[in-house]
Tab-separated table of C-alpha atoms in Angstrom:
chain	number	residue	atom	x	y	z
A	1	MET	CA	100.382	162.427	128.028
A	2	ALA	CA	101.498	159.134	129.415
A	3	ASN	CA	97.000	159.221	130.682
A	4	ALA	CA	96.615	159.598	126.994
A	5	LYS	CA	99.246	156.944	125.808
A	6	GLU	CA	97.288	154.746	128.523
A	7	LYS	CA	94.086	154.948	127.536
A	8	ASP	CA	95.266	154.293	123.830
A	9	SER	CA	96.978	151.064	124.459
A	10	HIS	CA	93.812	149.944	127.024
A	11	VAL	CA	91.452	150.676	123.589
A	12	ASN	CA	93.721	149.205	121.201
A	13	SER	CA	94.000	145.661	123.354
A	14	ALA	CA	90.263	145.799	123.589
A	15	PHE	CA	89.771	145.319	119.821
A	16	SER	CA	92.096	142.887	119.270
A	17	SER	CA	91.625	140.935	122.524
A	18	ARG	CA	89.489	138.806	120.844
A	19	LYS	CA	90.712	137.743	117.123
A	20	SER	CA	88.275	135.289	115.766
A	21	LYS	CA	88.966	132.801	114.102
A	22	LEU	CA	88.820	133.621	110.155
A	23	LEU	CA	87.342	130.157	109.269
A	24	GLN	CA	85.641	130.771	105.638
A	25	GLN	CA	83.849	127.264	104.552
A	26	ILE	CA	80.424	125.881	105.207
A	27	VAL	CA	79.428	123.705	108.096
A	28	GLU	CA	76.995	121.577	108.601
A	29	LEU	CA	74.596	122.802	111.294
A	30	ASP	CA	72.154	120.498	113.032
A	31	ASP	CA	68.183	121.581	114.171
A	32	LEU	CA	69.107	123.007	117.171
A	33	GLU	CA	72.469	124.688	115.774
A	34	ARG	CA	70.347	126.107	113.576
A	35	SER	CA	67.444	127.803	115.978
A	36	LEU	CA	69.756	128.765	118.226
A	37	ILE	CA	72.000	130.428	115.428
A	38	ASN	CA	68.209	132.451	114.428
A	39	GLU	CA	66.647	132.832	117.851
A	40	LEU	CA	70.018	134.622	119.265
A	41	GLN	CA	70.619	136.743	116.683
A	42	GLY	CA	67.520	138.518	118.032
A	43	ASP	CA	67.871	139.497	121.898
A	44	LEU	CA	68.619	137.162	124.844
A	45	PRO	CA	66.007	137.772	127.316
A	46	LEU	CA	66.912	140.050	130.498
A	47	VAL	CA	66.568	137.507	133.414
A	48	GLU	CA	68.282	135.186	135.544
A	49	LYS	CA	68.563	132.371	133.440
A	50	PRO	CA	68.645	133.895	129.932
A	51	PHE	CA	69.210	130.322	128.549
A	52	LEU	CA	66.591	128.498	129.982
A	53	ALA	CA	64.124	131.460	128.527
A	54	VAL	CA	65.827	130.579	124.823
A	55	ALA	CA	65.390	127.142	125.636
A	56	ASP	CA	61.998	127.170	126.029
A	57	LYS	CA	60.726	129.349	123.019
A	58	ILE	CA	63.050	126.681	120.578
A	59	GLY	CA	61.943	123.746	122.554
A	60	SER	CA	65.346	122.526	123.793
A	61	THR	CA	66.746	122.509	127.621
A	62	GLU	CA	68.999	124.919	129.548
A	63	GLN	CA	72.134	122.517	129.133
A	64	GLU	CA	71.786	121.666	125.777
A	65	VAL	CA	71.409	125.177	125.050
A	66	ILE	CA	74.728	125.831	126.898
A	67	LYS	CA	76.643	123.473	125.792
A	68	CYS	CA	75.637	123.930	122.305
A	69	LEU	CA	76.306	127.869	122.411
A	70	GLN	CA	80.112	126.598	123.285
A	71	GLN	CA	80.390	124.540	120.579
A	72	LEU	CA	79.325	127.570	118.034
A	73	LEU	CA	81.385	129.582	119.376
A	74	ASP	CA	85.114	126.651	119.126
A	75	LYS	CA	84.022	125.677	115.938
A	76	GLY	CA	83.945	128.975	115.294
A	77	VAL	CA	80.450	128.905	112.904
A	78	ILE	CA	79.744	132.526	115.469
A	79	THR	CA	81.780	135.211	115.727
A	80	ARG	CA	81.205	136.293	119.203
A	81	PHE	CA	78.133	135.708	121.710
A	82	GLY	CA	78.130	138.650	124.184
A	83	PRO	CA	76.666	141.962	123.845
A	84	LEU	CA	77.254	144.318	120.970
A	85	PHE	CA	78.615	147.611	122.114
A	86	ASP	CA	77.319	150.862	119.725
A	87	ILE	CA	80.581	152.621	119.832
A	88	SER	CA	79.331	155.459	118.526
A	89	LYS	CA	77.273	155.999	121.498
A	90	GLY	CA	80.654	155.415	123.407
A	91	SER	CA	84.119	157.319	122.940
A	92	GLY	CA	86.064	156.882	119.984
A	93	CYS	CA	86.380	157.831	116.288
A	94	PHE	CA	85.654	155.073	113.505
A	95	SER	CA	86.343	155.302	109.230
A	96	LEU	CA	86.113	152.296	106.763
A	97	CYS	CA	89.440	153.207	104.294
A	98	ALA	CA	90.186	152.174	100.511
A	99	LEU	CA	93.591	151.683	98.696
A	100	LYS	CA	94.502	151.200	95.321
A	101	VAL	CA	97.015	148.310	95.476
A	102	PRO	CA	98.523	146.530	92.403
A	103	GLU	CA	98.398	142.965	91.909
A	104	SER	CA	101.874	142.435	92.841
A	105	ARG	CA	102.487	144.338	95.772
A	106	ILE	CA	99.170	142.823	97.734
A	107	SER	CA	100.835	140.644	100.323
A	108	GLU	CA	103.163	143.091	101.025
A	109	VAL	CA	100.164	146.123	101.417
A	110	THR	CA	98.239	143.672	103.634
A	111	GLU	CA	101.510	142.795	106.080
A	112	VAL	CA	101.743	146.771	106.693
A	113	VAL	CA	97.824	147.503	107.336
A	114	ASN	CA	97.642	144.643	109.249
A	115	SER	CA	100.541	145.434	111.406
A	116	PHE	CA	98.409	148.866	112.524
A	117	THR	CA	96.467	147.970	115.682
A	118	GLN	CA	94.311	150.624	114.578
A	119	VAL	CA	92.863	148.301	111.848
A	120	ALA	CA	89.885	146.536	112.833
A	121	HIS	CA	88.762	145.107	109.837
A	122	ASN	CA	91.088	144.459	106.637
A	123	TYR	CA	89.342	142.770	103.867
A	124	LEU	CA	90.331	142.493	100.102
A	125	ARG	CA	87.639	143.045	97.153
A	126	GLU	CA	87.573	143.160	93.358
A	127	ASN	CA	87.582	146.641	92.267
A	128	GLU	CA	90.331	149.427	91.478
A	129	TRP	CA	90.113	150.230	94.691
A	130	ASN	CA	90.083	146.278	96.271
A	131	MET	CA	91.855	146.642	99.911
A	132	TRP	CA	88.717	148.108	102.225
A	133	PHE	CA	89.712	148.085	105.989
A	134	VAL	CA	87.824	149.885	109.201
A	135	LEU	CA	89.897	152.137	112.004
A	136	ALA	CA	89.053	152.712	115.236
A	137	CYS	CA	90.571	154.922	117.364
A	138	GLU	CA	90.419	157.507	120.332
A	139	ASP	CA	89.588	160.441	118.136
A	140	GLN	CA	89.975	162.593	115.057
A	141	LYS	CA	93.367	163.474	115.314
A	142	VAL	CA	94.259	159.643	115.854
A	143	LEU	CA	93.241	158.537	113.188
A	144	THR	CA	93.995	161.047	110.667
A	145	GLU	CA	97.430	160.575	110.848
A	146	THR	CA	96.980	157.300	111.002
A	147	PHE	CA	95.439	156.857	107.863
A	148	ASP	CA	98.365	159.437	106.534
A	149	ASN	CA	100.470	157.102	108.356
A	150	ILE	CA	99.256	154.250	106.555
A	151	LEU	CA	99.330	155.717	103.008
A	152	LEU	CA	102.976	157.612	103.230
A	153	GLN	CA	103.866	154.040	104.126
A	154	THR	CA	102.531	151.467	101.403
A	155	GLN	CA	103.036	153.896	99.080
A	156	CYS	CA	99.078	153.678	98.073
A	157	ARG	CA	96.465	156.118	96.557
A	158	GLY	CA	93.985	155.962	99.445
A	159	ILE	CA	90.392	157.025	100.880
A	160	ASN	CA	89.464	157.828	104.031
A	161	CYS	CA	84.991	157.744	103.711
A	162	PRO	CA	83.381	158.021	107.673
A	163	LYS	CA	80.338	157.256	107.702
A	164	GLU	CA	78.331	160.480	107.740
A	165	LYS	CA	74.513	158.685	108.716
A	166	GLU	CA	73.709	155.438	109.234
A	167	PHE	CA	70.119	154.234	107.844
A	168	PHE	CA	70.268	150.743	109.419
A	169	ILE	CA	72.006	148.505	111.336
A	170	GLY	CA	70.933	144.761	111.690
A	171	LEU	CA	71.981	141.810	110.663
A	172	TYR	CA	69.570	138.447	110.830
A	173	LEU	CA	70.946	135.555	107.975
A	174	PRO	CA	68.038	133.044	108.739
A	175	VAL	CA	69.589	129.421	108.623
B	1	MET	CA	71.672	153.513	145.825
B	2	SER	CA	74.706	154.104	143.408
B	3	SER	CA	75.658	157.877	142.417
B	4	ILE	CA	75.319	158.702	139.071
B	5	LEU	CA	79.341	158.256	138.962
B	6	ASN	CA	78.919	154.693	140.829
B	7	ARG	CA	76.418	154.071	137.778
B	8	VAL	CA	79.119	155.614	135.300
B	9	GLU	CA	81.659	153.195	136.584
B	10	LEU	CA	79.946	149.788	137.326
B	11	GLU	CA	78.309	150.664	133.051
B	12	LYS	CA	82.500	150.876	132.465
B	13	ARG	CA	83.222	147.788	134.120
B	14	ILE	CA	80.695	145.381	132.878
B	15	ILE	CA	81.699	146.831	129.436
B	16	GLU	CA	85.194	146.087	130.890
B	17	LEU	CA	84.067	142.818	131.516
B	18	THR	CA	82.118	141.636	128.401
B	19	GLN	CA	84.521	142.870	126.055
B	20	ALA	CA	85.296	139.447	124.785
B	21	GLY	CA	82.120	137.523	124.874
B	22	LEU	CA	79.408	136.245	128.480
B	23	PRO	CA	79.694	133.605	130.440
B	24	ILE	CA	78.150	131.257	128.410
B	25	GLU	CA	76.383	129.372	131.921
B	26	SER	CA	73.098	129.390	133.558
B	27	ARG	CA	73.524	132.650	135.307
B	28	PRO	CA	75.589	134.939	133.501
B	29	PHE	CA	74.804	137.866	134.954
B	30	LYS	CA	75.303	136.709	138.663
B	31	THR	CA	78.644	135.393	137.395
B	32	ILE	CA	79.371	139.510	136.303
B	33	ALA	CA	77.771	139.894	139.319
B	34	ASP	CA	80.389	138.618	141.575
B	35	LYS	CA	82.932	140.506	140.405
B	36	LEU	CA	82.097	143.747	140.647
B	37	GLY	CA	80.422	142.784	144.248
B	38	ILE	CA	76.917	144.120	143.544
B	39	SER	CA	73.579	142.108	143.072
B	40	GLU	CA	72.612	139.935	140.083
B	41	SER	CA	69.597	142.036	139.316
B	42	ALA	CA	71.325	145.308	139.784
B	43	VAL	CA	73.621	144.111	136.813
B	44	VAL	CA	70.569	142.739	135.270
B	45	ALA	CA	69.501	146.433	135.351
B	46	ILE	CA	72.277	148.309	133.954
B	47	PHE	CA	72.003	145.831	130.984
B	48	ASP	CA	68.883	146.999	130.725
B	49	SER	CA	69.533	150.469	131.032
B	50	MET	CA	72.679	150.691	128.565
B	51	LYS	CA	70.010	149.509	125.771
B	52	GLN	CA	67.772	151.865	126.702
B	53	LYS	CA	70.723	154.689	125.955
B	54	GLY	CA	71.084	152.445	122.678
B	55	LEU	CA	75.134	152.003	123.964
B	56	VAL	CA	73.890	147.708	124.309
B	57	ARG	CA	72.367	147.568	120.282
B	58	ARG	CA	71.301	144.117	121.401
B	59	ILE	CA	73.139	140.889	123.280
B	60	GLY	CA	72.734	138.006	121.208
B	61	LEU	CA	75.062	135.638	118.895
B	62	VAL	CA	77.190	137.323	115.225
B	63	PRO	CA	77.022	134.521	113.006
B	64	ASN	CA	80.225	134.252	111.093
B	65	HIS	CA	78.468	134.071	107.613
B	66	TYR	CA	80.861	132.118	105.525
B	67	ALA	CA	80.491	129.506	108.607
B	68	ILE	CA	76.382	129.478	107.630
B	69	GLY	CA	76.577	129.704	104.325
B	70	TYR	CA	76.625	133.603	103.536
B	71	LEU	CA	79.670	132.715	101.034
B	72	PHE	CA	78.703	136.709	98.844
B	73	ASN	CA	79.016	139.205	100.860
B	74	LEU	CA	78.216	141.996	98.306
B	75	MET	CA	79.235	145.954	99.461
B	76	THR	CA	76.895	148.026	96.776
B	77	VAL	CA	78.569	151.023	96.595
B	78	TRP	CA	75.814	153.453	95.333
B	79	ASP	CA	76.306	157.839	93.598
B	80	ILE	CA	72.440	158.701	95.172
B	81	GLU	CA	71.082	162.498	93.902
B	82	ASP	CA	72.010	164.557	97.262
B	83	SER	CA	68.665	166.044	97.348
B	84	ASP	CA	67.153	162.072	97.697
B	85	ILE	CA	69.635	160.182	99.991
B	86	ASP	CA	67.924	160.291	103.283
B	87	GLN	CA	64.693	159.490	100.792
B	88	VAL	CA	66.130	156.888	99.756
B	89	GLY	CA	68.773	155.532	102.611
B	90	LYS	CA	65.381	155.193	103.945
B	91	SER	CA	64.271	152.834	101.154
B	92	ILE	CA	66.783	150.729	100.996
B	93	GLY	CA	67.187	150.753	104.914
B	94	GLU	CA	63.690	148.905	105.003
B	95	LEU	CA	64.631	145.893	102.934
B	96	ASP	CA	65.426	142.845	104.941
B	97	PHE	CA	68.556	141.884	103.296
B	98	VAL	CA	70.288	145.151	103.633
B	99	SER	CA	72.944	144.440	106.704
B	100	HIS	CA	73.860	148.315	107.175
B	101	CYS	CA	73.629	151.101	105.176
B	102	TYR	CA	74.998	154.370	105.452
B	103	GLN	CA	76.431	157.868	103.488
B	104	ARG	CA	80.084	158.147	102.938
B	105	PRO	CA	81.407	160.890	101.021
B	106	ARG	CA	82.709	161.401	98.131
B	107	HIS	CA	86.296	161.540	96.669
B	108	LEU	CA	86.289	163.027	92.780
B	109	PRO	CA	87.164	162.210	90.628
B	110	ASP	CA	88.234	159.123	91.943
B	111	TRP	CA	85.145	157.529	93.995
B	112	PRO	CA	82.395	158.992	92.807
B	113	TYR	CA	80.167	156.647	95.550
B	114	ASN	CA	78.386	158.829	98.131
B	115	PHE	CA	76.104	155.594	99.648
B	116	PHE	CA	77.007	151.848	100.562
B	117	ALA	CA	74.589	148.676	101.151
B	118	MET	CA	75.979	145.951	102.256
B	119	ILE	CA	74.201	143.006	101.650
B	120	HIS	CA	74.290	139.311	102.192
B	121	GLY	CA	73.415	136.707	99.753
B	122	LYS	CA	73.614	132.399	99.221
B	123	THR	CA	74.782	132.388	95.664
B	124	GLU	CA	76.179	134.759	93.726
B	125	GLN	CA	73.171	135.214	91.440
B	126	GLU	CA	70.641	135.406	95.341
B	127	ALA	CA	73.004	138.210	95.980
B	128	ASN	CA	73.566	139.870	92.349
B	129	GLU	CA	68.985	140.350	92.174
B	130	LYS	CA	69.206	141.722	95.576
B	131	MET	CA	71.223	144.560	94.386
B	132	GLN	CA	69.396	144.485	91.097
B	133	GLN	CA	66.303	144.771	93.030
B	134	ILE	CA	67.771	147.782	94.851
B	135	ALA	CA	68.761	149.786	91.756
B	136	ASP	CA	65.126	149.495	90.799
B	137	LEU	CA	64.421	150.981	93.781
B	138	VAL	CA	66.201	153.940	93.409
B	139	LYS	CA	66.907	154.685	89.583
B	140	ASP	CA	65.124	157.834	89.778
B	141	SER	CA	68.128	159.038	92.044
B	142	CYS	CA	71.067	157.274	91.212
B	143	SER	CA	73.466	157.891	88.405
B	144	GLN	CA	76.060	154.563	88.681
B	145	PHE	CA	76.371	152.401	91.212
B	146	THR	CA	78.247	148.822	91.300
B	147	ALA	CA	79.495	146.046	93.629
B	148	LEU	CA	82.356	145.212	95.682
B	149	LYS	CA	82.472	141.460	95.986
B	150	SER	CA	84.889	140.523	98.452
B	151	CYS	CA	87.436	137.880	98.083
B	152	LYS	CA	89.561	137.206	101.163
B	153	ILE	CA	88.893	138.263	104.960
B	154	LEU	CA	92.569	140.160	105.143
B	155	LYS	CA	92.424	141.170	108.950
B	156	LYS	CA	89.198	140.048	111.954
B	157	THR	CA	88.349	141.517	115.062
B	158	GLY	CA	85.879	141.449	117.512
B	159	LEU	CA	84.886	144.531	117.265
B	160	ARG	CA	81.632	144.978	115.531
B	161	ILE	CA	81.081	148.986	113.284
């Protein structure tokens, strides 16, 4: 039991350790920033000096690339730089869930939902099903319990929509 | 040569060390290697094998789509004939403006939609046009669809699903 608990807390701290800035405004980008964002939505070459390889490709220098990438991260223009793990290939259990939250209760319910460490993302959307969040749990049992717990604590109607099949994943947003 | 167990253990340690991000410096793999007491080339080889297994999708950046001007993120949901879903999923997945698409369970009568496709656009009109493009493509297999525009991020962690 102690082990399971330890594993759980490890998993959850991993998921919540890096809160990205919730920057929600457009940022002016210069040419280098633009080419770097486009280039690195692809794959960093697996070589000793990967930023040098990127610099050569986009016509910059290793130093400039490193500085620019760090600034993009600091400014919140990018939310992450690093390996993107396919968590479905690892351990853990995930689902997209939605609640039907009355307009007048949105902030109160947001607080309850966000207080669950298992809630990885939470978005407010324009629909009668207006609160959409991703649950990340160590297994199916914990996921079901967490979802039930959220329904109980919020007293909202909810749907649990785990993915049954993935057809495509790959985000490329040219700038 | 490391044993299989060691390899698994090393993968775990590398994941722990890089889940917050890769060091942004000249030789990032060397920094990781030094922490693990293995060679730089071994770290590169482990990343290579994690990519081949699909455990690492890619190494790169994730833009904040608001900051780079993609203000309209539409989660589109579709009620697709069950027997057509594989074919429809494949053709929607091939559209370059769709970032993720998944089959998910219906919850009748509350929720009739069994297919989700995420669309990002710079303007509301652009996002709506893209949704219409999907609608035209799937019209023979789809009885209803709608879009759930995001109005606000309430919580976001580093975890990418």
